[in-house]
Amino acid sequence: MRSTALFLVALSMSILGCSASHGRGSGGDGGPSSSGDGGALCDPGDERVAAVYYGTREPTTLPLTPGEILAIARVELGGLCSGVVIAPRWVLTAAHCLGRRGGDITVGANPDRVDRSISVVRQLAHPSLDIALLELAQDATVAVPGLVPIRIATFALGGLVGTTAEAAGYGEREDGNAGARRFTSEPIVQVRGEFTTIDGMGERGVCFGDSGGPLMVVAEDSSVRVIGALSYGDPDCVGRDNYTRVDLARAWIEENVGETPAPIDGCDGVTEAGTCRGATAVWCDDDALQTDTCSDDELCMPGADGRVTCVPRSDDPCGGIDATGRCEGAVATWCEGGRVRRADCGRCGLACTLDAARGGAVCE
């Protein structure tokens, strides 16, 4: 996509070239040791509370879990496209991305270096819409531990005009590179015919290589649902983009994939005390997820009663370091329980890296 400062995510490029608008074409587009600070271990993966950093490399509005982020797939069937795992053995993408037999999808925790590939054994195109299904050779939730499929919407989309949706994909960024997972949040401006349309308003958008990537919203039950697969859009990558509506294809999708299950747990394991997902406080109330996105001058963190809330930055005991944390050379630093925690990765011959699936700054 592109923003005026950064390409965030993008649509699909044909193998032979680009059309006037991106989209629609053929073939895609040492043991642990103490750091001396609160007893944090050199390998903080088992010591920290998992959290998701919301920004250009992570969702900016939706409370996607690390497992759901893993479901955003790079699709390679002869050209670069994007998609999303909607069931253990099925990926949703655009029909114009289909190409050579075989191919694979790739996912991973590191948005810049996804590295877990699964072979595609069957490609199914919808008979009339620009939407398709890819059957995988393996159960993605087994092949990639922690991956959580993002289910399709089971509701009408007409009432979503004026709300904000999140798009994702692996397409071209403004530096000309592609293949890294990016997100962008944009308003839904139209639901008409076979498409749901979002508008980057000259500031951001999807681009070449993002075709088939998902458009997602928060449903009434507080779960994140896929409402569309990217078909085509603005050739400048900062305007209007059109997503094929999954509600129109639901019967066909479920005929192949199976019925879309209802959430097993209305809060998906989130407790009343809640958790911080980047700048969003998420907690369970009356068996339904509740969210509160903090303003720019606030931080999400546990309050005096132990429940997550938005607090003024001036009250931040960690001095601006959040639960995701950061790498300071070979030292992983993050905020947990109102205290700054550190793990000296270099002491164990490891490097510090940001790993969304494991909570943020970790040693590996």
XYZ file of C-alpha atoms in Angstrom:
364
model
C 0.000 0.000 0.000
C 1.132 3.486 -0.680
C 0.886 6.572 1.492
C 2.297 10.015 0.836
C 5.175 8.965 3.081
C 5.145 5.222 2.570
C 3.717 2.596 0.200
C 1.700 0.399 2.527
C 0.162 -2.354 0.355
C -0.755 -2.984 -3.339
C -2.856 -4.734 -6.144
C -1.786 -7.391 -8.642
C 0.529 -6.964 -11.619
C 0.041 -9.175 -14.635
C 2.992 -11.356 -15.611
C 3.245 -9.436 -18.869
C 2.683 -5.964 -17.465
C 0.276 -3.511 -15.875
C -3.027 -2.243 -17.117
C -4.211 1.329 -16.625
C -5.561 0.316 -13.244
C -3.863 -2.142 -10.975
C -5.612 -5.477 -10.711
C -7.553 -7.655 -13.120
C -5.193 -9.413 -15.457
C -4.045 -12.986 -15.774
C -1.539 -14.866 -13.656
C -1.246 -12.445 -10.761
C 0.334 -9.841 -10.148
C 23.729 -21.070 24.700
C 21.317 -21.234 27.810
C 19.336 -18.340 29.245
C 20.973 -15.848 31.577
C 19.611 -12.992 33.670
C 19.856 -9.461 32.309
C 19.947 -8.014 35.779
C 16.703 -6.097 35.253
C 13.769 -7.701 36.957
C 15.077 -11.173 36.229
C 14.283 -10.985 32.504
C 15.837 -13.876 30.606
C 18.154 -13.646 27.645
C 15.409 -15.304 25.619
C 12.346 -13.152 26.447
C 9.993 -15.215 24.283
C 8.852 -17.190 27.327
C 8.892 -14.225 29.663
C 6.945 -11.473 28.013
C 3.280 -10.822 27.360
C 2.479 -11.069 23.657
C 1.330 -7.843 22.016
C 0.911 -6.507 18.487
C 2.445 -3.280 17.305
C -0.027 -1.226 15.272
C 1.672 0.723 12.500
C 2.640 0.468 8.870
C 3.846 -3.114 9.297
C 0.863 -4.098 11.463
C -2.885 -3.301 11.433
C -3.735 0.264 12.412
C -7.414 -0.089 13.370
C -8.467 -3.745 13.590
C -7.692 -5.843 16.692
C -6.079 -8.646 14.692
C -4.290 -11.219 16.831
C -0.753 -12.351 15.937
C -2.294 -15.619 14.714
C -4.704 -13.787 12.410
C -1.880 -11.650 11.033
C -0.155 -14.896 10.065
C -3.203 -15.696 7.894
C -2.383 -12.866 5.456
C -0.738 -14.782 2.609
C 1.574 -14.008 -0.274
C 0.244 -15.858 -3.328
C 2.550 -16.952 -6.142
C 0.917 -18.758 -9.046
C 3.208 -17.394 -11.731
C 2.882 -13.774 -10.610
C 2.679 -11.893 -7.313
C -0.704 -11.638 -5.600
C -2.046 -11.689 -2.059
C -4.713 -13.632 -0.202
C -5.952 -14.738 3.195
C -6.346 -18.112 4.891
C -10.091 -18.411 5.626
C -10.123 -22.084 6.649
C -7.330 -24.535 7.566
C -6.845 -25.725 3.958
C -8.257 -22.807 1.993
C -7.043 -19.383 0.859
C -9.263 -16.658 -0.601
C -7.792 -14.572 -3.432
C -8.782 -12.966 -6.760
C -9.700 -15.052 -9.800
C -7.434 -12.972 -12.044
C -4.482 -14.127 -9.920
C -4.887 -17.739 -11.012
C -2.155 -18.975 -13.296
C 0.028 -22.010 -13.709
C -0.846 -25.260 -12.019
C 0.668 -25.711 -8.606
C 2.233 -22.675 -7.026
C 2.296 -21.866 -3.356
C 1.336 -19.416 -0.638
C 3.774 -18.021 1.904
C 3.161 -16.615 5.383
C 5.315 -15.699 8.356
C 5.626 -13.645 11.525
C 8.211 -11.222 10.144
C 6.318 -8.966 7.699
C 9.465 -8.307 5.684
C 10.626 -11.938 5.431
C 7.699 -14.349 5.345
C 9.236 -17.795 5.108
C 6.647 -20.553 5.616
C 5.425 -21.856 2.250
C 2.556 -24.272 1.588
C 1.882 -25.809 -1.827
C -1.372 -25.160 -3.677
C -3.005 -28.345 -4.991
C -6.159 -26.888 -6.553
C -7.317 -23.521 -7.915
C -11.032 -22.735 -8.100
C -12.376 -19.619 -9.829
C -15.864 -18.293 -9.118
C -18.047 -18.664 -12.227
C -18.846 -14.948 -12.492
C -16.990 -12.919 -9.841
C -13.316 -11.960 -9.576
C -12.776 -14.175 -6.559
C -11.117 -17.572 -6.160
C -10.194 -20.308 -3.706
C -6.877 -22.101 -3.358
C -6.827 -25.541 -1.763
C -3.646 -26.189 0.209
C -1.633 -29.391 0.416
C -1.446 -29.059 4.196
C -3.559 -27.760 7.050
C -2.153 -24.245 7.461
C -2.830 -24.245 11.201
C -0.605 -27.324 11.539
C 2.077 -26.284 9.050
C 2.338 -22.854 10.685
C 1.759 -23.195 14.448
C -0.263 -20.314 15.819
C -1.913 -19.373 12.506
C -5.604 -18.541 12.913
C -7.827 -18.372 9.786
C -9.847 -15.181 9.338
C -13.428 -16.130 8.539
C -15.524 -14.529 5.822
C -18.396 -12.188 6.636
C -21.793 -13.814 7.061
C -23.735 -10.538 7.009
C -24.865 -8.027 4.383
C -22.330 -5.309 3.616
C -24.598 -2.398 2.686
C -24.538 -0.912 6.176
C -20.745 -0.588 6.202
C -20.560 2.586 4.087
C -18.866 5.280 6.149
C -17.025 2.845 8.403
C -13.297 2.097 8.337
C -11.899 -1.135 6.930
C -8.387 -2.580 6.947
C -6.721 -3.861 3.781
C -3.611 -6.029 3.599
C -1.267 -7.415 0.993
C 2.275 -7.967 -0.269
C 2.312 -5.572 -3.185
C 4.512 -2.769 -4.408
C 5.609 -0.001 -2.050
C 6.591 3.509 -3.074
C 10.265 2.499 -3.152
C 9.397 0.037 -5.934
C 9.948 -3.056 -3.818
C 7.287 -5.694 -3.146
C 6.811 -8.938 -1.234
C 6.502 -7.547 2.301
C 3.224 -7.622 4.252
C 1.658 -4.206 4.797
C -1.689 -2.842 6.021
C -3.744 0.282 5.356
C -6.943 1.590 6.964
C -9.384 3.420 4.711
C -13.061 4.405 4.726
C -15.630 2.356 2.848
C -17.229 4.820 0.435
C -19.474 2.546 -1.616
C -21.049 -0.911 -1.695
C -22.564 -1.354 -5.143
C -22.948 -4.259 -7.539
C -20.198 -6.810 -7.035
C -17.752 -4.448 -5.317
C -17.029 -2.749 -2.007
C -14.973 0.404 -2.582
C -12.472 2.074 -0.255
C -10.768 5.429 -0.789
C -7.189 6.353 0.147
C -8.023 10.006 -0.569
C -4.699 10.692 -2.224
C -2.706 9.599 0.816
C -2.523 5.791 0.825
C -3.827 2.703 -0.888
C -3.222 -0.729 -2.299
C -1.133 -1.263 -5.426
C 0.370 -3.788 -7.859
C 0.807 -7.157 -6.142
C -2.010 -6.719 -3.607
C -4.694 -8.258 -5.832
C -6.615 -10.923 -3.951
C -5.627 -9.427 -0.613
C -8.355 -9.162 2.020
C -10.489 -6.232 3.090
C -11.501 -6.722 6.724
C -13.851 -5.191 9.299
C -14.941 -5.855 12.869
C -18.303 -7.651 12.920
C -21.075 -7.096 15.466
C -19.791 -10.067 17.474
C -16.420 -8.229 17.673
C -14.653 -10.810 15.495
C -12.595 -9.706 12.488
C -14.178 -10.810 9.201
C -13.092 -10.731 5.563
C -15.549 -8.755 3.433
C -13.725 -8.693 0.102
C -10.796 -9.700 -2.103
C -8.991 -6.964 -4.037
C -9.953 -6.874 -7.709
C -8.718 -3.593 -9.226
C -8.248 0.059 -8.421
C -6.549 3.402 -8.800
C -3.417 3.197 -11.011
C -1.705 5.782 -8.791
C -2.278 3.522 -5.765
C -3.643 6.314 -3.553
C -7.284 6.531 -4.645
C -10.319 4.273 -4.882
C -9.898 0.503 -4.875
C -12.542 -2.153 -5.498
C -12.932 -5.418 -3.602
C -15.097 -8.295 -4.800
C -17.813 -8.800 -2.179
C -17.650 -12.082 -0.271
C -21.323 -11.843 0.697
C -22.223 -12.356 -2.976
C -19.892 -15.363 -3.175
C -20.662 -16.843 0.240
C -22.781 -19.761 -1.003
C -20.093 -20.762 -3.515
C -17.308 -20.380 -0.943
C -19.118 -22.485 1.658
C -20.015 -25.107 -0.954
C -16.279 -25.741 -1.308
C -14.869 -24.792 2.084
C -17.734 -25.739 4.365
C -20.040 -23.621 6.469
C -18.440 -20.633 8.162
C -18.348 -21.495 11.869
C -19.602 -19.148 14.531
C -17.038 -18.027 17.136
C -16.484 -20.746 19.743
C -15.782 -18.127 22.391
C -17.378 -14.719 21.993
C -14.210 -13.155 23.381
C -11.746 -15.514 21.694
C -9.884 -16.092 24.953
C -9.601 -12.426 25.968
C -10.392 -11.922 29.675
C -12.230 -9.160 31.530
C -8.845 -7.682 32.451
C -8.114 -7.470 28.747
C -4.974 -6.969 26.706
C -3.328 -4.206 24.706
C -3.077 -4.758 20.969
C -0.839 -1.907 20.019
C -2.746 1.307 20.766
C -6.062 -0.511 21.262
C -7.367 -1.759 24.601
C -9.312 -5.004 24.114
C -11.337 -6.674 26.867
C -14.271 -9.039 27.360
C -17.636 -7.835 28.639
C -20.783 -9.964 28.633
C -19.192 -12.534 26.302
C -18.363 -9.905 23.668
C -15.098 -8.194 22.797
C -14.935 -4.490 23.564
C -12.289 -2.148 22.158
C -11.023 1.361 22.830
C -8.392 2.871 20.557
C -6.156 5.295 22.428
C -5.542 8.802 21.106
C -2.102 10.031 20.075
C -1.452 11.461 23.553
C -2.455 8.230 25.302
C -0.988 4.755 25.770
C -2.721 1.421 26.297
C -1.627 -0.231 29.548
C -3.066 -1.890 32.687
C -4.723 0.546 35.079
C -4.618 0.535 38.875
C -7.304 -2.178 38.942
C -5.329 -4.402 36.576
C -7.680 -3.811 33.646
C -6.288 -2.411 30.416
C -7.178 1.167 29.649
C -5.920 4.259 27.840
C -3.771 6.459 30.076
C -2.110 9.829 29.387
C 1.442 9.493 28.148
C 2.502 11.706 31.058
C 1.468 8.858 33.393
C 3.468 6.243 31.471
C 5.849 4.480 33.885
C 7.855 3.048 30.970
C 8.710 6.378 29.406
C 7.196 5.703 25.995
C 8.302 2.088 25.619
C 5.237 -0.045 24.874
C 4.474 -3.759 25.241
C 5.794 -4.462 21.748
C 9.081 -2.853 22.636
C 12.104 -2.250 20.486
C 15.580 -3.503 19.734
C 18.404 -1.380 21.111
C 21.257 -3.051 19.315
C 21.263 -6.632 20.603
C 19.094 -5.761 23.626
C 15.338 -6.408 23.565
C 13.470 -3.757 25.572
C 9.740 -3.715 26.328
C 7.177 -2.603 28.931
C 5.472 -5.250 31.043
C 3.545 -4.833 34.286
C 4.385 -1.143 34.445
C 8.141 -1.796 34.302
C 10.773 -1.603 31.582
C 12.126 -5.087 30.879
C 15.331 -5.907 29.040
C 16.979 -9.015 27.658
C 20.566 -8.964 26.439
C 20.323 -11.183 23.368
C 23.995 -10.723 22.522
C 24.973 -12.313 25.817
C 23.611 -15.597 24.463
C 25.010 -15.120 20.976
C 21.548 -14.172 19.678
C 20.144 -11.160 17.854
C 17.190 -8.969 18.797
C 14.326 -8.936 16.310
C 10.703 -7.769 16.194
C 8.453 -10.824 15.934
C 4.712 -10.040 15.959
C 3.700 -13.640 16.620
C 5.797 -13.704 19.827
C 4.800 -10.273 21.052
C 7.412 -7.890 19.686
C 11.095 -7.514 20.590
C 12.571 -10.980 21.229
C 15.885 -12.806 21.033
C 16.447 -15.364 18.300
